[in-house]
Structure formats: structure tokens, C-alpha cells
PDB file of C-alpha atoms and ligand atoms in Angstrom:
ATOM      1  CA  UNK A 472     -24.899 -31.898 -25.703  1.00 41.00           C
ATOM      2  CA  UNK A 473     -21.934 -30.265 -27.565  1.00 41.00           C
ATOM      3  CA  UNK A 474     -24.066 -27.120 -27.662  1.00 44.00           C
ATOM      4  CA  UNK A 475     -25.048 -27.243 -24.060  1.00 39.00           C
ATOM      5  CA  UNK A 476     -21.128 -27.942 -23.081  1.00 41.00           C
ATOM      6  CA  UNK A 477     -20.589 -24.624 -25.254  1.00 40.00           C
ATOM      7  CA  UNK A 478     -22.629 -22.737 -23.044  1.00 40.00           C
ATOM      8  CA  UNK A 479     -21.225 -23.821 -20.020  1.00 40.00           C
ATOM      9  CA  UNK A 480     -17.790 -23.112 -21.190  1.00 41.00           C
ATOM     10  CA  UNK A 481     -19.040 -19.321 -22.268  1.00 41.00           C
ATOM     11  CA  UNK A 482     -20.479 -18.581 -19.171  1.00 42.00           C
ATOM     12  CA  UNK A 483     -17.516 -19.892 -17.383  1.00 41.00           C
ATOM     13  CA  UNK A 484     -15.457 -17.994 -19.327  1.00 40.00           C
ATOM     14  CA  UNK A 485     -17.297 -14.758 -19.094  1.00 40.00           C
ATOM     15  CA  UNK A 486     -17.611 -15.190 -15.258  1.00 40.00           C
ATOM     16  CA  UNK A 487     -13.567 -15.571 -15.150  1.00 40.00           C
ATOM     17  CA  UNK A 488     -13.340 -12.319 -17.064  1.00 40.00           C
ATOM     18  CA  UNK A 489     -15.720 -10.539 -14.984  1.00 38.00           C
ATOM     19  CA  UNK A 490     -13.728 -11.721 -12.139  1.00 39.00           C
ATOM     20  CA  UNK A 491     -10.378 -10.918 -13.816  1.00 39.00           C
ATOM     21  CA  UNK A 492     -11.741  -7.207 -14.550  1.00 40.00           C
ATOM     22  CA  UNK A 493     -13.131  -7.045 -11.179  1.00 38.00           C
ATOM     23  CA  UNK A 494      -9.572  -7.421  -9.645  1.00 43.00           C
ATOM     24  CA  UNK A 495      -8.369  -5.217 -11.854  1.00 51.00           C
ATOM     25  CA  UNK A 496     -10.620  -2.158 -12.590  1.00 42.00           C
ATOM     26  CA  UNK A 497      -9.379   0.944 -10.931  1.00 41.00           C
ATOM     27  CA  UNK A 498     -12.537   0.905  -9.051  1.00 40.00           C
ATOM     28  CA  UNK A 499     -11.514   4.212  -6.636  1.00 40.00           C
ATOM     29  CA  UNK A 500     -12.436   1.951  -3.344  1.00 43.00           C
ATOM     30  CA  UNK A 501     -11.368   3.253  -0.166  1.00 42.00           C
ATOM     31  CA  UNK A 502     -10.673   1.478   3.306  1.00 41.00           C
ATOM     32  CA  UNK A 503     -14.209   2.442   3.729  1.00 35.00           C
ATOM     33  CA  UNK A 504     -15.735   0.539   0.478  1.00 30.00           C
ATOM     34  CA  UNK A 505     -13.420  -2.587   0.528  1.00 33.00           C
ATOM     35  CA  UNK A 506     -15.948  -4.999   2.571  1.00 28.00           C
ATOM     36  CA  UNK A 507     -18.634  -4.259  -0.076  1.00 25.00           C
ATOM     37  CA  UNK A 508     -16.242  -5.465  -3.048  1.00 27.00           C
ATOM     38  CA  UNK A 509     -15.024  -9.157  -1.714  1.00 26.00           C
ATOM     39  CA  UNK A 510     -12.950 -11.056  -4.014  1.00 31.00           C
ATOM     40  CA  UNK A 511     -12.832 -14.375  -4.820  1.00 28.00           C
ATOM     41  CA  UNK A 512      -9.656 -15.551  -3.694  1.00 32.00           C
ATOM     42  CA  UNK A 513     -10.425 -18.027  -0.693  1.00 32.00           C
ATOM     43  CA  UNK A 514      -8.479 -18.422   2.447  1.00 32.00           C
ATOM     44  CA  UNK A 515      -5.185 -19.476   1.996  1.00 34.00           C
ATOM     45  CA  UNK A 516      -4.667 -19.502  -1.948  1.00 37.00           C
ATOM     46  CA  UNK A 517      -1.314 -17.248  -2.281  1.00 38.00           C
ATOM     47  CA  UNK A 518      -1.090 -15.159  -4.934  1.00 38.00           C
ATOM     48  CA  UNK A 519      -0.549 -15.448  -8.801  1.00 40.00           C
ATOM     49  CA  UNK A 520       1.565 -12.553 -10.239  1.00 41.00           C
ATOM     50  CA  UNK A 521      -1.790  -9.970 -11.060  1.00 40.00           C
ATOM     51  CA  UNK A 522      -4.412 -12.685 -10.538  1.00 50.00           C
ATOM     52  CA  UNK A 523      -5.596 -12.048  -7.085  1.00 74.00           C
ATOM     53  CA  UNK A 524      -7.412  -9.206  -5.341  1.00 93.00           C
ATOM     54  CA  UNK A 525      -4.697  -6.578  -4.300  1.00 97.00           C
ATOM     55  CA  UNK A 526      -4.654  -4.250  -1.335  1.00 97.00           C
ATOM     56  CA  UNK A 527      -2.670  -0.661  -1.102  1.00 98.00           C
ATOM     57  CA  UNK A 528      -1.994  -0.083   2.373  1.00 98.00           C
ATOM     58  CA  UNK A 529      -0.277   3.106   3.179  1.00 97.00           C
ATOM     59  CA  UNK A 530       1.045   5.428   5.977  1.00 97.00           C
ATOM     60  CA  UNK A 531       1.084   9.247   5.459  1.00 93.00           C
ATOM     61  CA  UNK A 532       1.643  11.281   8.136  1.00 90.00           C
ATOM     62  CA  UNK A 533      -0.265  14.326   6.027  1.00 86.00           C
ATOM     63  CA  UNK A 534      -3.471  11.996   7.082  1.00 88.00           C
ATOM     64  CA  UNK A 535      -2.503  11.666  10.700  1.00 88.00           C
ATOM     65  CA  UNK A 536      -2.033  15.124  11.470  1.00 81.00           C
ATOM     66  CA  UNK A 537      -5.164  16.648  12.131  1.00 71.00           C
ATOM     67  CA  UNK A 538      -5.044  19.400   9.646  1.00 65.00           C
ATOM     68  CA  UNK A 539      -5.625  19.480   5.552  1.00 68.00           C
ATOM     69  CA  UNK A 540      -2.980  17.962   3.349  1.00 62.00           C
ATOM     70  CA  UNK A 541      -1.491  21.731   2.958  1.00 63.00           C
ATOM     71  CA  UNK A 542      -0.745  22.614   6.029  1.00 65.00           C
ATOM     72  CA  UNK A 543       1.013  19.475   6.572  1.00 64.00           C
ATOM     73  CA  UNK A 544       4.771  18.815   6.256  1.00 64.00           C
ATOM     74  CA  UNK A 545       3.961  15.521   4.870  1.00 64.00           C
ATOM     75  CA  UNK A 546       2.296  16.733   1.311  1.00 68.00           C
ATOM     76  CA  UNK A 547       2.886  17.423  -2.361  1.00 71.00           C
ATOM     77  CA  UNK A 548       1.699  19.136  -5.208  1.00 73.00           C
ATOM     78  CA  UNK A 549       0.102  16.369  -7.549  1.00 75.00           C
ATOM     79  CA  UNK A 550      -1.947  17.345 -10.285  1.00 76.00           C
ATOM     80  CA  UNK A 551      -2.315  20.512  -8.683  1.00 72.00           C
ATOM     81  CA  UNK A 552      -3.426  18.747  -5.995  1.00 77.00           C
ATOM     82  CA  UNK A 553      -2.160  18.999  -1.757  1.00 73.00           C
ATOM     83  CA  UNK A 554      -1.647  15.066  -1.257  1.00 79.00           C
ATOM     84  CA  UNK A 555       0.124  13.176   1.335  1.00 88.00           C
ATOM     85  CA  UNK A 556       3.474  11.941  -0.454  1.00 93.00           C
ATOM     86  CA  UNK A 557       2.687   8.210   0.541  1.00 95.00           C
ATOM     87  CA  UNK A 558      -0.992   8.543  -0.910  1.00 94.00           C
ATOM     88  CA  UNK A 559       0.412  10.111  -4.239  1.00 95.00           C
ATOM     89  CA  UNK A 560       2.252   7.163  -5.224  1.00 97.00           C
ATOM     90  CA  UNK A 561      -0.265   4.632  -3.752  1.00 97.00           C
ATOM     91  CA  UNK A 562      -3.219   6.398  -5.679  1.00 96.00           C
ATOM     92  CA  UNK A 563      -0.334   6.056  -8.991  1.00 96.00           C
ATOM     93  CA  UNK A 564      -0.042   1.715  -7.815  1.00 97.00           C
ATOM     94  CA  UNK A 565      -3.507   1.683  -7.992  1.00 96.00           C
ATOM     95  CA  UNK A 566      -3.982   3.543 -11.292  1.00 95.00           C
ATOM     96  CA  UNK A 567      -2.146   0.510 -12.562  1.00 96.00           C
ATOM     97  CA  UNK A 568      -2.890  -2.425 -10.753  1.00 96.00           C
ATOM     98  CA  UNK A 569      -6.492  -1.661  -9.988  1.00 94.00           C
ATOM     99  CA  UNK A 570      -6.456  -2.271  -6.102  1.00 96.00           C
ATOM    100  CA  UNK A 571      -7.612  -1.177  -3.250  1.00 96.00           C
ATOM    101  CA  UNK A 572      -6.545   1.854  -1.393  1.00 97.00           C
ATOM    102  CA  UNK A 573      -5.954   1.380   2.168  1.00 97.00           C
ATOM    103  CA  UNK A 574      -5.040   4.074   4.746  1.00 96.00           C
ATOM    104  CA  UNK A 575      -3.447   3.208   7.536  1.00 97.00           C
ATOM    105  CA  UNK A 576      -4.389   5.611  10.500  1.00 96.00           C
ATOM    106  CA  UNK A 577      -3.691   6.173  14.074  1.00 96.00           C
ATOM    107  CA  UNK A 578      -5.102   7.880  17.403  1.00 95.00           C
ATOM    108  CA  UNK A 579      -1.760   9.542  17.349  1.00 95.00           C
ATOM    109  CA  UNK A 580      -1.841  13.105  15.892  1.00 94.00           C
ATOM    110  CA  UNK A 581       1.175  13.708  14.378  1.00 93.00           C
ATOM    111  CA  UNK A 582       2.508  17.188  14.784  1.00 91.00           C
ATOM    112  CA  UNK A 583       1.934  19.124  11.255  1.00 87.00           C
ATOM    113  CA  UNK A 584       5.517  21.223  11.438  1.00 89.00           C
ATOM    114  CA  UNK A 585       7.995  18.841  10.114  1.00 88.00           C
ATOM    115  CA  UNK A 586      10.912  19.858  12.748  1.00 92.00           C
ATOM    116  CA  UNK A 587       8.608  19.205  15.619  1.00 93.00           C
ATOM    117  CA  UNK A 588       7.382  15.891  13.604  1.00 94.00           C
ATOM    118  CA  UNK A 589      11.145  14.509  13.825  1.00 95.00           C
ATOM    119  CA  UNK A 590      11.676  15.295  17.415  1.00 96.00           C
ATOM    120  CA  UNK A 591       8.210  13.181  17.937  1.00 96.00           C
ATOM    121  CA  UNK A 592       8.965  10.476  15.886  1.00 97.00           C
ATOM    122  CA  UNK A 593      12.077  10.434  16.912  1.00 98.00           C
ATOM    123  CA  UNK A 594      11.142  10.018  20.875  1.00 98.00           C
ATOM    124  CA  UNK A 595       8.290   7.288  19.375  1.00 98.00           C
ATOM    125  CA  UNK A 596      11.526   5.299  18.290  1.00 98.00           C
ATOM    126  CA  UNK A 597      13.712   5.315  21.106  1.00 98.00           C
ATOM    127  CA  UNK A 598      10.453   4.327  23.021  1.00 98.00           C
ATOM    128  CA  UNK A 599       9.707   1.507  20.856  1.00 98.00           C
ATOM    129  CA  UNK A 600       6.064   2.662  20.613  1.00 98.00           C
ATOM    130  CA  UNK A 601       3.252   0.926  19.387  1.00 98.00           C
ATOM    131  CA  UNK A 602       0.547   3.813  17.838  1.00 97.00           C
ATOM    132  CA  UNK A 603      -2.723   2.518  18.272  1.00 98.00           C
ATOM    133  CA  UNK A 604      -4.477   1.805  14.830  1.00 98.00           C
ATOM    134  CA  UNK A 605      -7.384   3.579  13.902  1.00 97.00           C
ATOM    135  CA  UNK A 606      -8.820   2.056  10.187  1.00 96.00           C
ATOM    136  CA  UNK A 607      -8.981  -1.938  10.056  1.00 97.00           C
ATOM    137  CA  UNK A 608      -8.533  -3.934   6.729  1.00 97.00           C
ATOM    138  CA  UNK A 609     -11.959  -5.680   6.362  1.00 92.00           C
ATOM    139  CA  UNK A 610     -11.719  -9.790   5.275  1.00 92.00           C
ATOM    140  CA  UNK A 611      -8.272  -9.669   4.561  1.00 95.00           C
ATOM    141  CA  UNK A 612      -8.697 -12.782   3.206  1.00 94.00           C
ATOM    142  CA  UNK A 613      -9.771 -12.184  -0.415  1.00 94.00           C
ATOM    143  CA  UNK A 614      -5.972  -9.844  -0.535  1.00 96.00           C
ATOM    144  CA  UNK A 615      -3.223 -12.052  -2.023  1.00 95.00           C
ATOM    145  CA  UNK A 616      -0.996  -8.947  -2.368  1.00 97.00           C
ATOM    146  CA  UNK A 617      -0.506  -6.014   0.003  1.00 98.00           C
ATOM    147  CA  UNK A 618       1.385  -2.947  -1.254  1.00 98.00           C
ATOM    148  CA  UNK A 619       2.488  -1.319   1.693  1.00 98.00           C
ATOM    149  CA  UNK A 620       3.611   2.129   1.897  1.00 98.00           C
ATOM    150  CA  UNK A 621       5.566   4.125   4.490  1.00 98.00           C
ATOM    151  CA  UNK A 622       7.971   7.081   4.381  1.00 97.00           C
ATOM    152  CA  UNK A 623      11.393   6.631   5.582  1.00 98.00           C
ATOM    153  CA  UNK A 624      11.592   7.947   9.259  1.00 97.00           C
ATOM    154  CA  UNK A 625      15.044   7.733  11.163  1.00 97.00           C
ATOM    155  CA  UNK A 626      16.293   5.107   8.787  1.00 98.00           C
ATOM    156  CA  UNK A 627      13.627   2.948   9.778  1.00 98.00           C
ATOM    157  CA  UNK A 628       9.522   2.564   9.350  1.00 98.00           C
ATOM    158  CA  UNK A 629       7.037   4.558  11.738  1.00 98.00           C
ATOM    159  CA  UNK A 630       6.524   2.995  14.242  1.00 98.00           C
ATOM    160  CA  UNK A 631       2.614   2.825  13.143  1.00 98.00           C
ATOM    161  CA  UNK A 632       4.155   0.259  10.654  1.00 98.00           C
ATOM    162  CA  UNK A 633       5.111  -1.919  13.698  1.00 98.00           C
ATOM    163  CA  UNK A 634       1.919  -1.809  15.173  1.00 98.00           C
ATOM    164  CA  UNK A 635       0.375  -2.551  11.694  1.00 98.00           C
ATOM    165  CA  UNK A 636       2.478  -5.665  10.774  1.00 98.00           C
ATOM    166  CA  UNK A 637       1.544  -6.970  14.577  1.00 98.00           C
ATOM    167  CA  UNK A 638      -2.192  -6.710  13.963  1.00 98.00           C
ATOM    168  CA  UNK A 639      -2.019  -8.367  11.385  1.00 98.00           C
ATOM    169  CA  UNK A 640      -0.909 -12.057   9.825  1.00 97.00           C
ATOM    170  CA  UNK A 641      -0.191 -11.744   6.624  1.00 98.00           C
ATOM    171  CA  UNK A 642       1.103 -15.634   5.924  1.00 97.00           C
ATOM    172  CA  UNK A 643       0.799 -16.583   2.470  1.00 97.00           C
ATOM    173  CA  UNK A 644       0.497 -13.199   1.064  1.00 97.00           C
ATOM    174  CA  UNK A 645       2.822 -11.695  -0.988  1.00 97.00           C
ATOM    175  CA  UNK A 646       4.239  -8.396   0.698  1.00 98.00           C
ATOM    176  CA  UNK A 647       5.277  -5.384  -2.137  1.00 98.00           C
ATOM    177  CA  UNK A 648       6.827  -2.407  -0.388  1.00 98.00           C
ATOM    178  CA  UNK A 649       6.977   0.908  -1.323  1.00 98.00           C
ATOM    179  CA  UNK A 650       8.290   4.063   0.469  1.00 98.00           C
ATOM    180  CA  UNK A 651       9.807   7.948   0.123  1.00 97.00           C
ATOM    181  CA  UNK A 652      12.464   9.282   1.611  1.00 97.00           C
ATOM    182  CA  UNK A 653      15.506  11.642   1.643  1.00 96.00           C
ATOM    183  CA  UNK A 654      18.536  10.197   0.565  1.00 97.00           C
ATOM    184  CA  UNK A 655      18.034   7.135   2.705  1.00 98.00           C
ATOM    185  CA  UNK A 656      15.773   4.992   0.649  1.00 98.00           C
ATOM    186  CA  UNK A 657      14.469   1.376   2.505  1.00 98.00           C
ATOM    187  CA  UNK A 658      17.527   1.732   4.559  1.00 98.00           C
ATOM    188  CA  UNK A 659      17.244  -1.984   6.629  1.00 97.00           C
ATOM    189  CA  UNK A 660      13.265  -2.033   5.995  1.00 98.00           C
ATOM    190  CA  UNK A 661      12.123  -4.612   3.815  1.00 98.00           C
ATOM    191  CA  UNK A 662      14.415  -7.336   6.294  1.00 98.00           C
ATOM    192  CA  UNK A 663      12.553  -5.572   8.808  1.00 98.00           C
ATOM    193  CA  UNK A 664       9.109  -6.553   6.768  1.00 98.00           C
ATOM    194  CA  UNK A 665      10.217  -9.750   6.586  1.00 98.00           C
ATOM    195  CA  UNK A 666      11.377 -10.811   9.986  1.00 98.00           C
ATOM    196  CA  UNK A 667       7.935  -9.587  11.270  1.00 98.00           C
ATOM    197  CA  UNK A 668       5.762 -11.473   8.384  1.00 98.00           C
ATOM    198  CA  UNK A 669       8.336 -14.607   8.166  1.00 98.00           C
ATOM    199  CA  UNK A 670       5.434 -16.599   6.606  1.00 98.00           C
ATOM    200  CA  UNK A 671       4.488 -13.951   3.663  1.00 98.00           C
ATOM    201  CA  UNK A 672       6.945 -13.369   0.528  1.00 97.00           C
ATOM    202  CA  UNK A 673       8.735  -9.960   0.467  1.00 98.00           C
ATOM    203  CA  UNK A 674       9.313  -8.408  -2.743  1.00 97.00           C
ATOM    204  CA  UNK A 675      12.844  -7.073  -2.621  1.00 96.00           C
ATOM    205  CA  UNK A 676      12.220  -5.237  -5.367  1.00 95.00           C
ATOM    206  CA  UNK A 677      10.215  -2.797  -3.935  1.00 98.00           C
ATOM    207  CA  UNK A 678       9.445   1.207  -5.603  1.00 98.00           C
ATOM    208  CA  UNK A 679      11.346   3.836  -3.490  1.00 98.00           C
ATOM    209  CA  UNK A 680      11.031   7.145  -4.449  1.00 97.00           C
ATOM    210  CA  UNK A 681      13.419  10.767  -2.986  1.00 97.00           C
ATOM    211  CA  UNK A 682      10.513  12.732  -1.346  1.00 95.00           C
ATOM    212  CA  UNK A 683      11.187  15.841  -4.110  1.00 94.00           C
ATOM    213  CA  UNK A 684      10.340  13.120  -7.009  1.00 96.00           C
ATOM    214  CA  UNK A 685       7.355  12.603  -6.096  1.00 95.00           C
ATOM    215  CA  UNK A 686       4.877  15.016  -8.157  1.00 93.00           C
ATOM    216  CA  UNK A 687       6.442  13.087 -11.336  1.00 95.00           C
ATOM    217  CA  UNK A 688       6.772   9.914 -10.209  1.00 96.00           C
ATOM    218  CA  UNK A 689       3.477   8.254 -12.489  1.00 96.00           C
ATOM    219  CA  UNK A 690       5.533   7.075 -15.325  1.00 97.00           C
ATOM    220  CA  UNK A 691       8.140   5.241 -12.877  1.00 98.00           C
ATOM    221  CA  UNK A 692       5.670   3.776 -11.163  1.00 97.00           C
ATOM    222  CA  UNK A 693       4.103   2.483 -14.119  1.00 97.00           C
ATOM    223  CA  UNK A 694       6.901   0.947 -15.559  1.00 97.00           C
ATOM    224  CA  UNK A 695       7.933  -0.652 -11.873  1.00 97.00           C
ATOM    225  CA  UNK A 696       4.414  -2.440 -11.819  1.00 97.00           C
ATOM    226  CA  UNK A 697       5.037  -3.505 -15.520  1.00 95.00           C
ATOM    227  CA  UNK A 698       8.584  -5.002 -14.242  1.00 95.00           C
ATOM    228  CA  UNK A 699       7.576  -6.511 -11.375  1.00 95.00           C
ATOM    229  CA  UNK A 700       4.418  -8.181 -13.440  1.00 93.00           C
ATOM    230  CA  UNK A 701       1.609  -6.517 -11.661  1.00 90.00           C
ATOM    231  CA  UNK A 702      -0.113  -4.590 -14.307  1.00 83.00           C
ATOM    232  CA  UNK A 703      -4.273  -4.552 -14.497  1.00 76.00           C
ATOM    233  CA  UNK A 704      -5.784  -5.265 -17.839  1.00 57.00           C
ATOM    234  CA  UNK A 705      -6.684  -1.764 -18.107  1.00 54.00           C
ATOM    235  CA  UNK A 706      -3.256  -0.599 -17.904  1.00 49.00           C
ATOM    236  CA  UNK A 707      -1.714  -3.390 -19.772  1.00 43.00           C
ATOM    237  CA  UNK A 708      -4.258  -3.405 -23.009  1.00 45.00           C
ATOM    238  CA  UNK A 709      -4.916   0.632 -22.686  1.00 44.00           C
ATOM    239  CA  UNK A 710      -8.881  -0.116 -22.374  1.00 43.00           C
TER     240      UNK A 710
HETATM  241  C1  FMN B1636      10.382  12.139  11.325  1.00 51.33           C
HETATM  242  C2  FMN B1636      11.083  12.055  10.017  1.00 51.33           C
HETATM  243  C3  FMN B1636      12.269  11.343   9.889  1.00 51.33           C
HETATM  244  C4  FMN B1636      12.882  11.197   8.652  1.00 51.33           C
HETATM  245  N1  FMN B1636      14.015  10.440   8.554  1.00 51.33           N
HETATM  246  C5  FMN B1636      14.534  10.214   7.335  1.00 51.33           C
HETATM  247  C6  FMN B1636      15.675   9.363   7.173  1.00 51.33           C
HETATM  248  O1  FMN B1636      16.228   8.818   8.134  1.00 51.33           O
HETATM  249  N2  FMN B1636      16.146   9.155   5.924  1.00 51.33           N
HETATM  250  C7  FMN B1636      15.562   9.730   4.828  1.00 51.33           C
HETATM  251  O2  FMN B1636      16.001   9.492   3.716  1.00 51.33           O
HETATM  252  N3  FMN B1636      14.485  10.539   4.952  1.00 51.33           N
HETATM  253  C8  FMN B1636      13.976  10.803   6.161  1.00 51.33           C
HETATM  254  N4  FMN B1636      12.887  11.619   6.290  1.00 51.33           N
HETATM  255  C9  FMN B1636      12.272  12.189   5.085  1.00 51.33           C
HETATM  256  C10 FMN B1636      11.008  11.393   4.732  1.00 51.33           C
HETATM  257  O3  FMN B1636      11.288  10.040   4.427  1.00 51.33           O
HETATM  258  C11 FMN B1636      10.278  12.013   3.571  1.00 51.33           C
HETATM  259  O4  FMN B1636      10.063  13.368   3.865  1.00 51.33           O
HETATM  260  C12 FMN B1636       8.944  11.374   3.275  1.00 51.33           C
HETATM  261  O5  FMN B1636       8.398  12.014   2.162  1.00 51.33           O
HETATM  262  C13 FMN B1636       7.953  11.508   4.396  1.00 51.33           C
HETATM  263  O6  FMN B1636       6.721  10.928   3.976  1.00 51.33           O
HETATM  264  P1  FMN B1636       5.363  11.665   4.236  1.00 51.33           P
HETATM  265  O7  FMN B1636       5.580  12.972   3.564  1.00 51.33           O
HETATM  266  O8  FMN B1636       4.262  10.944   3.609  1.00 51.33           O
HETATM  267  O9  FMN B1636       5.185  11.715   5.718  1.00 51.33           O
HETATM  268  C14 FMN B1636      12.312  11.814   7.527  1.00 51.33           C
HETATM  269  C15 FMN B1636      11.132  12.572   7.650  1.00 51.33           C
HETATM  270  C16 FMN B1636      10.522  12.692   8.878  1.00 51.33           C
HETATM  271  C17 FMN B1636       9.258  13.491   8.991  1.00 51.33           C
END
């Protein structure tokens, strides 16, 4: 009996870690792999600091231009790599908290010359517009953390991020935000975050980043993760 409560407890135990590496593994999923890799976490559980599944989501406008990541405005060098700034440091969260990468994407092109990018994003603001989303988060429900990303625009979010936080209800999720910028940093934009998710929890301390930091920004980002008790086992143990 003792022996066959033994097993039990083993294979309970090495399910759990399977489960705990699962959320963790840098597994390289995209927006377009994340139905095929549900989590566990059922509807409605909020989230325990690193123990449920975790989503990236991210806005770059280098992936909503219609050209390559070089000839956008919106792009650094990383790793000798052309990458959208935004994707840079959400590729460096999920180096070290294993999620999943999320673009967000709209039927907007963006215009690739960043002078005539702030007179259009400009005009989207005073317009209040809502760009129509183009990628959807598949069962949202197995995310108990979102990392959203967005760059600073106007001392505010694009308005993508508007129509993003509309679509969808993230209530009982824990909200981490992240952004670059150029001098401006949030400005008013986690409030914003919250006021539009009023049932999800809004880290305040969210990882901002000046646009020109960006190519070196891997160590800070680590150590942010580390602070704010989101590291993956593989990051945490060195495995
Ligand atoms: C339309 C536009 C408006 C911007 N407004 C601000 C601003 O108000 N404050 C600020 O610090 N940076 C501002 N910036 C700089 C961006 O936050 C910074 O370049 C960021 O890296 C852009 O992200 P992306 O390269 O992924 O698009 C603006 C950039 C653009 C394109």
C-alpha cells in the first residue's frame, strides 16, 4: 500500500514538474503555435508569481509596416540582427520567463519613414482611432500573465493598444507592461492599462527602456524579471 502510495506521489510529482518546465521552457512559440501548447491553468485561477502559463504580447510598428525590419524606422541592431525594438526586448522576457511570444498586428500599414510615421500616428490620436486587429490570442484562458509591450507614441500607447485592451477581458490576469521610448518613458500609461482592465492587476513596476538602449538591454531585462519574481527554471537554475 505504502509502495503503491509512493508511486502515486512520484508520478504526481513528475507530472507537476513536467508541467512546471512546460510553463517555463523557452519553447520559441509564436502567436501562430500557442493553441497547440495549452496550459493547465483553468478558467479563472489568477496567477502565482512564475507558476502559470505566460503570454508576451507586443506592438512593433517594424511588423506593421509592410516592409523588412531594416527598412523600417521602428528597428534595431540585435545580435547583428534588424529587429523591431518592441520584439527585441519581448524575445529578451521570454528568454527568461519562458513564454509565449505574441504579436500584436493590424490592417493598418504603418508608414516605414519615421517623420511620416509621427504625422500618422499622430492624426490616429487626435481621431481616437481604433486599428483593426489582425493576429488573435488563441484560449486566453490558460495565460495568467500578459507582458504587454508598446513603444511610447505621443506620450501615450498606439492606439492599436486601445483596440487590443477592448478585444479583450483580461479580469483576473495579472497585466506586466513593458515599453521604449525617447525620453518619455510610460508617461500616464500603465493608469491608462489599468482603467481599461479595472478587473486585472497592473504591475507598476513595469521594464521601460530609451529606444537607443535597446541592443544591450538583455542583462537589464534579466535582472527586472529576477526582481519582479518571474524567472523560468531555466533561467533561475542555469539548466
Ligand atoms: C509616432 C511616434 C511618436 C513618438 N512619441 C514619443 C513620445 O511622446 N515620447 C517618447 O519618449 N518617445 C516617443 N517616440 C519614440 C518611440 O517611443 C521610440 O522610438 C520607440 O522605440 C518606438 O518603438 P518601435 O521602434 O518598436 O516602433 C515616438 C515615436 C514615434 C514613431
Amino acid at each position: 500500500m505504502i509502495h503503491f502510495r509512493k508511486k502515486i506521489l512520484a508520478a504526481g510529482l513528475a507530472s507537476a514538474m513536467m508541467l512546471s518546465l512546460g510553463a517555463c521552457g523557452t519553447s520559441g512559440d509564436t502567436d501562430e503555435t500557442q493553441s497547440q501548447t495549452a496550459g493547465q491553468a483553468a478558467e479563472g485561477e489568477t496567477a502565482a508569481s512564475g507558476d502559470g502559463k505566460i503570454l508576451i504580447a507586443y506592438f512593433t510598428a517594424a511588423e506593421n509596416s509592410g516592409v523588412d525590419a531594416v527598412s523600417s524606422a521602428s528597428y534595431s541592431m540585435v545580435n547583428g540582427e534588424a529587429v523591431g525594438r518592441l520584439q527585441a526586448i519581448a524575445e529578451m522576457i521570454q528568454e527568461n520567463t519562458g513564454g509565449d511570444l505574441f504579436s500584436i498586428r493590424t490592417s493598418v500599414v504603418y508608414p516605414a519613414d519615421g517623420r511620416e510615421l509621427i504625422d500618422y500616428a499622430a492624426e490616429e490620436q487626435d481621431e481616437n482611432a481604433r486599428p483593426e486587429l489582425t493576429s488573435q490570442i488563441e484560449n486566453l484562458d490558460q495565460f495568467d500573465t500578459i507582458f504587454v509591450g508598446y513603444p511610447n507614441w505621443w506620450a501615450d500607447m498606439p492606439m492599436v493598444m486601445y483596440s487590443f485592451f477592448e478585444e479583450y477581458d483580461f479580469s483576473g490576469k495579472t497585466i506586466i507592461p513593458f515599453n521604449v521610448h525617447n525620453g518619455s518613458r510610460f508617461s500616464g500609461t500603465i493608469e491608462t492599462i489599468q482603467e481599461l482592465e479595472p478587473d486585472a492587476e497592473v504591475v507598476e513596476d513595469g521594464f521601460t527602456i530609451n529606444e537607443r538602449d535597446v541592443p544591450d538591454a538583455a542583462g537589464d531585462v534579466a535582472d527586472w524579471i529576477e526582481e519582479i519574481g518571474y524567472p523560468c527554471i531555466w533561467a533561475s537554475t542555469g539548466t
